[in-house]
PDB file of C-alpha atoms in Angstrom:
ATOM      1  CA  UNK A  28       0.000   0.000   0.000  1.00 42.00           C
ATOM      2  CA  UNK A  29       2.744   2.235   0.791  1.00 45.00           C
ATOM      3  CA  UNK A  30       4.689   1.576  -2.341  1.00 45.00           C
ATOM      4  CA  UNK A  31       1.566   2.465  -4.573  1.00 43.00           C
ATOM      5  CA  UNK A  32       0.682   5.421  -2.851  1.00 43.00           C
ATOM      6  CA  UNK A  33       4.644   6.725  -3.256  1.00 42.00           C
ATOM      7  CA  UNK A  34       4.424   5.839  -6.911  1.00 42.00           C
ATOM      8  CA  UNK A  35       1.131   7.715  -7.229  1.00 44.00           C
ATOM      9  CA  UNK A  36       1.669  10.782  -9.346  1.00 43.00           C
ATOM     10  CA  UNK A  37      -0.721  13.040  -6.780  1.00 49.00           C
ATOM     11  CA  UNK A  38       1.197  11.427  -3.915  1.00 61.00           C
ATOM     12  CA  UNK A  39       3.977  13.585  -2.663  1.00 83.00           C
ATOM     13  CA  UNK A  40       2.280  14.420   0.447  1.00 91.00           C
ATOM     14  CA  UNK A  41       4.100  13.297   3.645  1.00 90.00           C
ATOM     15  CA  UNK A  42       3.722  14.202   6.986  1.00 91.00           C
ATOM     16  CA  UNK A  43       6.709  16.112   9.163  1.00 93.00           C
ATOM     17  CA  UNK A  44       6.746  13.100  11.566  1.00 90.00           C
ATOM     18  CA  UNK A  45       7.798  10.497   9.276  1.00 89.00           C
ATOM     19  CA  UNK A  46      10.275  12.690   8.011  1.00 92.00           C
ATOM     20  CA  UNK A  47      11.981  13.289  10.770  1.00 92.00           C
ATOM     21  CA  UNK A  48      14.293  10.037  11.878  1.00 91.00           C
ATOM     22  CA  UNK A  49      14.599   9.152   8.528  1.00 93.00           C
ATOM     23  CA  UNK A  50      17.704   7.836   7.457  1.00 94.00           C
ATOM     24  CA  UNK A  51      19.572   9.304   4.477  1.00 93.00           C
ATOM     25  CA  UNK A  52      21.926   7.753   2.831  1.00 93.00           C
ATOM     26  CA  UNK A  53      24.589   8.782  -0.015  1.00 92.00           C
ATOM     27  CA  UNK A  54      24.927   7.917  -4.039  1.00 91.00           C
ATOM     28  CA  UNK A  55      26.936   4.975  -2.647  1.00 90.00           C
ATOM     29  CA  UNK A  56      24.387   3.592  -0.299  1.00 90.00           C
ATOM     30  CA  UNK A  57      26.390   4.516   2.742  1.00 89.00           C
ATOM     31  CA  UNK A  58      24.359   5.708   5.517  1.00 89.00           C
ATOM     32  CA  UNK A  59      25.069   9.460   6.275  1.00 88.00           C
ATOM     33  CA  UNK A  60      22.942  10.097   9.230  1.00 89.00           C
ATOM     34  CA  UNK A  61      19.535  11.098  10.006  1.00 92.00           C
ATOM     35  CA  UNK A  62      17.007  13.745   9.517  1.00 94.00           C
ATOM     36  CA  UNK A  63      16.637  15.782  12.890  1.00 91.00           C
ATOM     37  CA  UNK A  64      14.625  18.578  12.081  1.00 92.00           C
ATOM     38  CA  UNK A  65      12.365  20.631   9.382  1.00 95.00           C
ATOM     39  CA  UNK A  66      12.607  23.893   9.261  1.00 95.00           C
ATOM     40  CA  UNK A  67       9.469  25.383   7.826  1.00 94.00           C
ATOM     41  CA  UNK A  68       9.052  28.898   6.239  1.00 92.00           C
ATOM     42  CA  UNK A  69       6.058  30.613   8.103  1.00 87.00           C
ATOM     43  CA  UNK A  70       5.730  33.242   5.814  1.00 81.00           C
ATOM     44  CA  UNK A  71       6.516  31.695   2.982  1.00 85.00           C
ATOM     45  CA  UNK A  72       4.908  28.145   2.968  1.00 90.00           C
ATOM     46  CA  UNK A  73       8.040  26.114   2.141  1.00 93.00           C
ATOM     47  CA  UNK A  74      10.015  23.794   3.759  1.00 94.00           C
ATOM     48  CA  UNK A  75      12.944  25.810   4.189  1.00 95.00           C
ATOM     49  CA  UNK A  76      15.547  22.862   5.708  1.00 96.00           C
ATOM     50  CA  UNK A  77      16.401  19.583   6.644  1.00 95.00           C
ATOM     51  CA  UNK A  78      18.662  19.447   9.497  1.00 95.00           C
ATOM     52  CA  UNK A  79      20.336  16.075   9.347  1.00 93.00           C
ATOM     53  CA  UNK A  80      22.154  14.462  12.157  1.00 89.00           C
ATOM     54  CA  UNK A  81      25.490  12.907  11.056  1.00 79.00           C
ATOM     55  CA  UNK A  82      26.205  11.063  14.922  1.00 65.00           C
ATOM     56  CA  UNK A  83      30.142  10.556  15.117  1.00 58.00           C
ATOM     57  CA  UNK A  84      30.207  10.440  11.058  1.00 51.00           C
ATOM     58  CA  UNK A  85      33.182  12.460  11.039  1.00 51.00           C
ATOM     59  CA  UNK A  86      34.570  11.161  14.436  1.00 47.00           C
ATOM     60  CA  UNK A  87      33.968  14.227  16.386  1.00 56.00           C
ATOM     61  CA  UNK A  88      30.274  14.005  17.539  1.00 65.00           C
ATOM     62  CA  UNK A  89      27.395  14.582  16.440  1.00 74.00           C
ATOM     63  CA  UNK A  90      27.084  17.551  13.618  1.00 81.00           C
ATOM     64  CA  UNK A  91      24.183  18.875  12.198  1.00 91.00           C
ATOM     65  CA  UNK A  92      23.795  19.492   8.427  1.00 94.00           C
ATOM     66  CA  UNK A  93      21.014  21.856   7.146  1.00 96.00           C
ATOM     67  CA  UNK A  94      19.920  20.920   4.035  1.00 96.00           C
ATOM     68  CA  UNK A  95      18.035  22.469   1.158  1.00 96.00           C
ATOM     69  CA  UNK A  96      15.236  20.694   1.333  1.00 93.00           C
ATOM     70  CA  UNK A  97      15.839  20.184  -2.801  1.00 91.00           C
ATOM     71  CA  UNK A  98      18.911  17.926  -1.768  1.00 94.00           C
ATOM     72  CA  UNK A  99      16.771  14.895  -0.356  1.00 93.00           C
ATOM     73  CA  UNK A 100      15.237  12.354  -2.904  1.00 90.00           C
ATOM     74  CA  UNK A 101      13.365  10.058  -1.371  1.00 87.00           C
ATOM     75  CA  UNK A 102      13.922   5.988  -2.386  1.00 87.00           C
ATOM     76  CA  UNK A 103      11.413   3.534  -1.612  1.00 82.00           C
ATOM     77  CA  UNK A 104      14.361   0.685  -2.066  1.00 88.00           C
ATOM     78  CA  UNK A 105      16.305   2.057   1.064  1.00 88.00           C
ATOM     79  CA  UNK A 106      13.493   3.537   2.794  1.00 86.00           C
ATOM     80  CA  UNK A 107      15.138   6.917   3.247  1.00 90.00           C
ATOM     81  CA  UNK A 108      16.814   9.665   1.496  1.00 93.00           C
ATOM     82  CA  UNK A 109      19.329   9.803  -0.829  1.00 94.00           C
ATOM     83  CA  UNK A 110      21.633  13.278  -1.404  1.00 94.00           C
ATOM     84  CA  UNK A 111      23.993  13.671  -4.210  1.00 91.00           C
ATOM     85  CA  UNK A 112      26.200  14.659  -1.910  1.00 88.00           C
ATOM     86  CA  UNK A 113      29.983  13.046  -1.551  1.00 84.00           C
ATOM     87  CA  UNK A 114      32.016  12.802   2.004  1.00 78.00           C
ATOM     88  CA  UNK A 115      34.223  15.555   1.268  1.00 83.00           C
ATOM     89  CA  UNK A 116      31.374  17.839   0.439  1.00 87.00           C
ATOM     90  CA  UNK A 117      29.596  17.172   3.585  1.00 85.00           C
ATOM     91  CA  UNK A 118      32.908  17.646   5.971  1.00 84.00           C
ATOM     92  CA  UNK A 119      32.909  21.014   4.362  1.00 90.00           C
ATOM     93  CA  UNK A 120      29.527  21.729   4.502  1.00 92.00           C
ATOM     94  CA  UNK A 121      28.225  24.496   7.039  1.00 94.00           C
ATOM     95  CA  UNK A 122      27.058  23.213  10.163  1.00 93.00           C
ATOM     96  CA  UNK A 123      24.889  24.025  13.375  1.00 92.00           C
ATOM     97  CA  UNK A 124      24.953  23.056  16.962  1.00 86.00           C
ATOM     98  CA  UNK A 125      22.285  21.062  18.226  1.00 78.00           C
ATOM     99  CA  UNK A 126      19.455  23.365  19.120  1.00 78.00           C
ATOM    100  CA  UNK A 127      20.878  25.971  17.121  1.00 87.00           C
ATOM    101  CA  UNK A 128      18.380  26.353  14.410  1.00 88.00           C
ATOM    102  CA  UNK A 129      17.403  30.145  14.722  1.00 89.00           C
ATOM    103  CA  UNK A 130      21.122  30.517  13.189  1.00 92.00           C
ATOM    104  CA  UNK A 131      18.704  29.356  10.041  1.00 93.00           C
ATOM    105  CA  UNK A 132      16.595  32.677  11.012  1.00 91.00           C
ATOM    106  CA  UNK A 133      19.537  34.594   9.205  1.00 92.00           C
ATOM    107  CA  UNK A 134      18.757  34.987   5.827  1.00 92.00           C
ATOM    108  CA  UNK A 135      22.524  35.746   4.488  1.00 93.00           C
ATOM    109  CA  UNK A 136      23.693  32.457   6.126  1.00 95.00           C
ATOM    110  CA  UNK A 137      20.777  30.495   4.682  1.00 95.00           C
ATOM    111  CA  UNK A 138      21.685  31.553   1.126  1.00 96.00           C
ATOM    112  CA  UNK A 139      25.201  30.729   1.981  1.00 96.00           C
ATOM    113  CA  UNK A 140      24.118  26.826   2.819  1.00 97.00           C
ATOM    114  CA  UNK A 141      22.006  27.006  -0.050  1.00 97.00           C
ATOM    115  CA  UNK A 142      24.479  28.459  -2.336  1.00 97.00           C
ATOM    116  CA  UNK A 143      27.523  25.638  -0.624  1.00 97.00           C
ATOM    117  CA  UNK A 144      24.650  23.192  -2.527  1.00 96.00           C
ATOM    118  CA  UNK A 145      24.240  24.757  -5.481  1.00 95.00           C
ATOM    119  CA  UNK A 146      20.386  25.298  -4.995  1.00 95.00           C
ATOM    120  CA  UNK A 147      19.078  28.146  -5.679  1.00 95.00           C
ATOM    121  CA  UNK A 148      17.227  29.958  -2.261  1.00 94.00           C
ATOM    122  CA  UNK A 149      13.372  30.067  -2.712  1.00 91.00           C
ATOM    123  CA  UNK A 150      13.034  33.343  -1.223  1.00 90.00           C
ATOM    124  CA  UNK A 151      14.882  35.374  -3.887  1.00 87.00           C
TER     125      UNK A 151
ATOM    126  CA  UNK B   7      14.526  36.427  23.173  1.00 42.00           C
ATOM    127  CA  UNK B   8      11.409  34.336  21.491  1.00 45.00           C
ATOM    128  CA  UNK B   9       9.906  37.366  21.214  1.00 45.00           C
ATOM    129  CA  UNK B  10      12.540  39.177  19.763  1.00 43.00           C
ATOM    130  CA  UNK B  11      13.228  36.343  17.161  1.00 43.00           C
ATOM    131  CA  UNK B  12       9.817  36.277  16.394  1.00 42.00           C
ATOM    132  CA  UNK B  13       9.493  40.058  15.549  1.00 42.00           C
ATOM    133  CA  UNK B  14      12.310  39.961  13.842  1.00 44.00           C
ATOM    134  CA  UNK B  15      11.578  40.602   9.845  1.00 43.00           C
ATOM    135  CA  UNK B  16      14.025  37.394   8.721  1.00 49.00           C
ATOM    136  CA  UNK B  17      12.545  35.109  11.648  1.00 61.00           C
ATOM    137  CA  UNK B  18       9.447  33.443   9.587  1.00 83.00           C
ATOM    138  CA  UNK B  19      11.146  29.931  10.292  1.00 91.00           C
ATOM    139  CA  UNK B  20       9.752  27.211  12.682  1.00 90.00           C
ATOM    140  CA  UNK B  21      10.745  24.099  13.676  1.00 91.00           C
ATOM    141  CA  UNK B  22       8.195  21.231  12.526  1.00 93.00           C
ATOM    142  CA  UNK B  23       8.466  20.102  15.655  1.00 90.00           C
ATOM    143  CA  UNK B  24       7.451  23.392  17.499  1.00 89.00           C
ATOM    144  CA  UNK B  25       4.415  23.456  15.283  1.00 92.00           C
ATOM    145  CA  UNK B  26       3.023  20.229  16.206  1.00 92.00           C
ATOM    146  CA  UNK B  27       1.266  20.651  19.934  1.00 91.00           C
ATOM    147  CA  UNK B  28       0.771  24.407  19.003  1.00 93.00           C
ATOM    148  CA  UNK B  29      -2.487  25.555  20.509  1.00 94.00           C
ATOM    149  CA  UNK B  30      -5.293  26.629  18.055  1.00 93.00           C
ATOM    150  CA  UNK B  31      -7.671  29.541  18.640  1.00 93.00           C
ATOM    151  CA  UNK B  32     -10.608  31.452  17.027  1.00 92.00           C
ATOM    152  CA  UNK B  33     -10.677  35.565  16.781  1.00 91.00           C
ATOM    153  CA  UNK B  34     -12.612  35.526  19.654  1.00 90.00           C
ATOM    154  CA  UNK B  35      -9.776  33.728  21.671  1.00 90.00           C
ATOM    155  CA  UNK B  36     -11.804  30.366  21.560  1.00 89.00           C
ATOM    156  CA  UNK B  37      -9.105  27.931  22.289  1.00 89.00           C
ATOM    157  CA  UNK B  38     -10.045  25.452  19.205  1.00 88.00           C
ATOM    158  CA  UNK B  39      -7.824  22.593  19.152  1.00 89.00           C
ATOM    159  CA  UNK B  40      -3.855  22.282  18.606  1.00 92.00           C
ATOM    160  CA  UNK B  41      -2.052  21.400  15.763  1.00 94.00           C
ATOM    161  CA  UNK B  42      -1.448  17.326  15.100  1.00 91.00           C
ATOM    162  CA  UNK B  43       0.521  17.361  12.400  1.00 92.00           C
ATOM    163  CA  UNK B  44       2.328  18.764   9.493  1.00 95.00           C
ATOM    164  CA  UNK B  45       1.531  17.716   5.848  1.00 95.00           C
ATOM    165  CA  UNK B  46       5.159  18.965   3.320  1.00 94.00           C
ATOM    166  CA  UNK B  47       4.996  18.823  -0.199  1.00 92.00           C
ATOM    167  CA  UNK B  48       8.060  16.885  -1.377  1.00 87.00           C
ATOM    168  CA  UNK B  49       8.050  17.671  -4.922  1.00 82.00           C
ATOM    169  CA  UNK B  50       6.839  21.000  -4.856  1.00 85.00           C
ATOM    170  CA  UNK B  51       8.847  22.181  -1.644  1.00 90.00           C
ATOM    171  CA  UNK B  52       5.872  23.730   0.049  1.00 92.00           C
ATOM    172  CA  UNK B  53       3.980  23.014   3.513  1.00 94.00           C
ATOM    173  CA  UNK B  54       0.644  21.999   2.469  1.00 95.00           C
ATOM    174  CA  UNK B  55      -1.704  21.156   5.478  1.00 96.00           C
ATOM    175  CA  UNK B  56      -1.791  21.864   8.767  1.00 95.00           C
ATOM    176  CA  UNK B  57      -3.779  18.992  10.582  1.00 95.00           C
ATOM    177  CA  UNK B  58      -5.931  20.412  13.533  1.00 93.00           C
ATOM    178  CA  UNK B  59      -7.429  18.312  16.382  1.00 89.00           C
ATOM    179  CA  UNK B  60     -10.450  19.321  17.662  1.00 79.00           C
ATOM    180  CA  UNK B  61     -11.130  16.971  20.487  1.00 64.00           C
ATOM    181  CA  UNK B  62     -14.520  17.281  21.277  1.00 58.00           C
ATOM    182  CA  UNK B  63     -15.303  20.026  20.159  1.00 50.00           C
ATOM    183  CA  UNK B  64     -17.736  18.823  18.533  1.00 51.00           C
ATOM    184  CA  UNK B  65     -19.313  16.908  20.777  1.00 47.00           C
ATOM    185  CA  UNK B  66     -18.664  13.643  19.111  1.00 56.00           C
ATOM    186  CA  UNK B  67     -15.234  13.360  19.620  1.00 65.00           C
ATOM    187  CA  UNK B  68     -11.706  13.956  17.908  1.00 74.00           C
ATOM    188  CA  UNK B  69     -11.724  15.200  14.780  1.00 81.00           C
ATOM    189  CA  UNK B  70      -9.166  16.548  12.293  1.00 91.00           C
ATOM    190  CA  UNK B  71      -9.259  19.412  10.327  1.00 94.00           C
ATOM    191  CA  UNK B  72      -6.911  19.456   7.608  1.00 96.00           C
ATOM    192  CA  UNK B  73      -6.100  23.710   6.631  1.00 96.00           C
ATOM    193  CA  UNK B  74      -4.080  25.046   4.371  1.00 96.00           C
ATOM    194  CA  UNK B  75      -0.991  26.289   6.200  1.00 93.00           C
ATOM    195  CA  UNK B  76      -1.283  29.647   5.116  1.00 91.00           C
ATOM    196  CA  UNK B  77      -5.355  30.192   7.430  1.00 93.00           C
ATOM    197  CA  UNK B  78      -2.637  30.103  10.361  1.00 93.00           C
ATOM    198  CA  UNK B  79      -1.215  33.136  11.569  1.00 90.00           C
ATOM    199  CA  UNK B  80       1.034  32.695  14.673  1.00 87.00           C
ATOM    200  CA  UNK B  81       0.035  35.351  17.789  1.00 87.00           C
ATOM    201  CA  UNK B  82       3.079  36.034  20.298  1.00 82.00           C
ATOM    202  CA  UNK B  83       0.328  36.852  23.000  1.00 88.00           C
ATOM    203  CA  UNK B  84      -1.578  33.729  22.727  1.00 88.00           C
ATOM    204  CA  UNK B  85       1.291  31.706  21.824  1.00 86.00           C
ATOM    205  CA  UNK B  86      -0.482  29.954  19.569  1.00 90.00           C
ATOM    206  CA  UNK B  87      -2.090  30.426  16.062  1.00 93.00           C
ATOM    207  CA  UNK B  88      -5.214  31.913  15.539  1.00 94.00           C
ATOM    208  CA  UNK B  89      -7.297  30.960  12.880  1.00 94.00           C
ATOM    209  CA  UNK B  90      -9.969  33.606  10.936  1.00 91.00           C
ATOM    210  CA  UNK B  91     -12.524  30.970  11.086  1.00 88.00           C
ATOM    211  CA  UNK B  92     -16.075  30.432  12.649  1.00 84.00           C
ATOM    212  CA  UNK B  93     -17.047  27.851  14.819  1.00 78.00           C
ATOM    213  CA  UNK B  94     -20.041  27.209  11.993  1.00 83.00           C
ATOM    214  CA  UNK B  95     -17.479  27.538   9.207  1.00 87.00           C
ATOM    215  CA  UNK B  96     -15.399  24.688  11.157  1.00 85.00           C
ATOM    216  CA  UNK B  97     -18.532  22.903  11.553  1.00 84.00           C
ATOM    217  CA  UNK B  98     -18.847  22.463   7.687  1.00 90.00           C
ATOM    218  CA  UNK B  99     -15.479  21.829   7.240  1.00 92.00           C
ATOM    219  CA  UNK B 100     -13.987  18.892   5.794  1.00 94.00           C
ATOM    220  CA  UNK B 101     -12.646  16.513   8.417  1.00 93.00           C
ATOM    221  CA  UNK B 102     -10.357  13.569   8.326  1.00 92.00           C
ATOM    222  CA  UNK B 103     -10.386  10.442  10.281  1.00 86.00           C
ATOM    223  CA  UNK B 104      -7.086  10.070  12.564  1.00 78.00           C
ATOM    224  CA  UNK B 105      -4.651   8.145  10.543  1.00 78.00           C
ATOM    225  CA  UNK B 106      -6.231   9.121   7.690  1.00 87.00           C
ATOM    226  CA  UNK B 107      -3.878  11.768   6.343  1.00 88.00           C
ATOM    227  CA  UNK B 108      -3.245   9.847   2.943  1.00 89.00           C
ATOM    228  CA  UNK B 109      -6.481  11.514   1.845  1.00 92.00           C
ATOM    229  CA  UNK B 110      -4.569  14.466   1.253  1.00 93.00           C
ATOM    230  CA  UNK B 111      -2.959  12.628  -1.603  1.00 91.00           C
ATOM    231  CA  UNK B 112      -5.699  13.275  -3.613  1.00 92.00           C
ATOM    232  CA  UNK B 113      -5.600  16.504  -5.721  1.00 92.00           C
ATOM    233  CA  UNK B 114      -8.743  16.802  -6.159  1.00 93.00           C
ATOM    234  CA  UNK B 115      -9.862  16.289  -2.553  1.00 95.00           C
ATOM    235  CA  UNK B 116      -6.765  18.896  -1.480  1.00 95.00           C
ATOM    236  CA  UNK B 117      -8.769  21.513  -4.115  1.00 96.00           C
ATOM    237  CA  UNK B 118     -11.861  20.931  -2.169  1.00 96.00           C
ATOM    238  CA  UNK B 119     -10.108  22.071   0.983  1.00 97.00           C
ATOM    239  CA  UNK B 120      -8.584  24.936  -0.410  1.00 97.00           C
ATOM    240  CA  UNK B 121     -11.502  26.179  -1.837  1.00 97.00           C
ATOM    241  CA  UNK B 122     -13.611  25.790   1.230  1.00 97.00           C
ATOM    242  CA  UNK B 123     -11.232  28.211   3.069  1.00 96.00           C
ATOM    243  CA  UNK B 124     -10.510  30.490   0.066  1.00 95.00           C
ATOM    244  CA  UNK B 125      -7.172  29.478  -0.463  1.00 95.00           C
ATOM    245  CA  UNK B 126      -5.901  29.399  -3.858  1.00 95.00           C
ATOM    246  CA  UNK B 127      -4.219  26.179  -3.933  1.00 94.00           C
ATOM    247  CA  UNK B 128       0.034  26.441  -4.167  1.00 91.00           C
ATOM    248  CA  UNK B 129      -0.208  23.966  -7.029  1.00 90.00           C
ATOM    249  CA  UNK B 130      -2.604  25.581  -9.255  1.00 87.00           C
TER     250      UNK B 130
END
């Protein structure tokens, strides 16, 4: 049931719990870590970022990755996400403290995670 | 420092997290429900429903109110969001069963919604 409904062309509904916990892996099929957090846009109406949770990935703790939201495909096959994204990239990649989120409030750093991606910031 | 954040013009970013719980009141300061859950648009990028509980409210139990994210505005006073709605306008509304949120697949049924609060749906 779950597999149709993710195939269905109207279906790309999904609710903020079951995101969050989700594992995402890499193009390799290595798992990276875990989505923490979604950062919604209030005034907007998009989801701004995924904060993933990459626990002792690079042996120093737990980091946390926002992501573009853009950056997460979702596979049925691994039942989590998948980011184009290699190792190097991500040990460069800006990150935030655990409950450090309304860093994300800043709009200059936002478009400087989304520009370290290479997505273009909805809100310009 | 909430309060500052929240007044501040970048600060229109919320935690999913911090949204689910959120109390739910009328103009009048009718405390209406809270908010059970948050429905994201994958492909599109943008927060489609907020799911309401109104636990007997009714008078015949929980039900849930699926709204389009944008009939919420967040109040700093109330600490919660306050919706433009009547308790008659709710009354009509359409409802979901818990556990029901696939409904919300369904395009069509998602138009129905939006057009019963005057919405112009995000996908149209």
């Amino acid at each position: 049931m779950t597999d149709i409904i993710a195939r269905d062309e109207t279906a790309s509904l999904i609710s903020a719990d079951k995101v969050e916990g989700t594992d995402v892996f890499n193009n390799d099929g290595e798992k990276l870590g875990s989505v923490q957090d979604v950062m919604l846009d209030k005034r907007q109406g998009n989801v701004a970022f995924a904060v993933m949770a990459f626990g002792g990935f690079l042996g120093m703790g737990e980091k946390h990755h926002p992501l573009p939201w853009d950056t997460l495909n979702y596979d049925d096959e691994r039942d989590g996400y998948v980011v184009n994204l290699s190792k190097e990239k991500l040990e460069g990649a800006p990150t935030i403290e655990r409950n450090e989120t309304n860093r994300l409030y800043d709009r200059s750093y936002g478009e400087k995670i989304y520009g370290y991606y290479g997505v273009p910031p909805y809100w310009m």
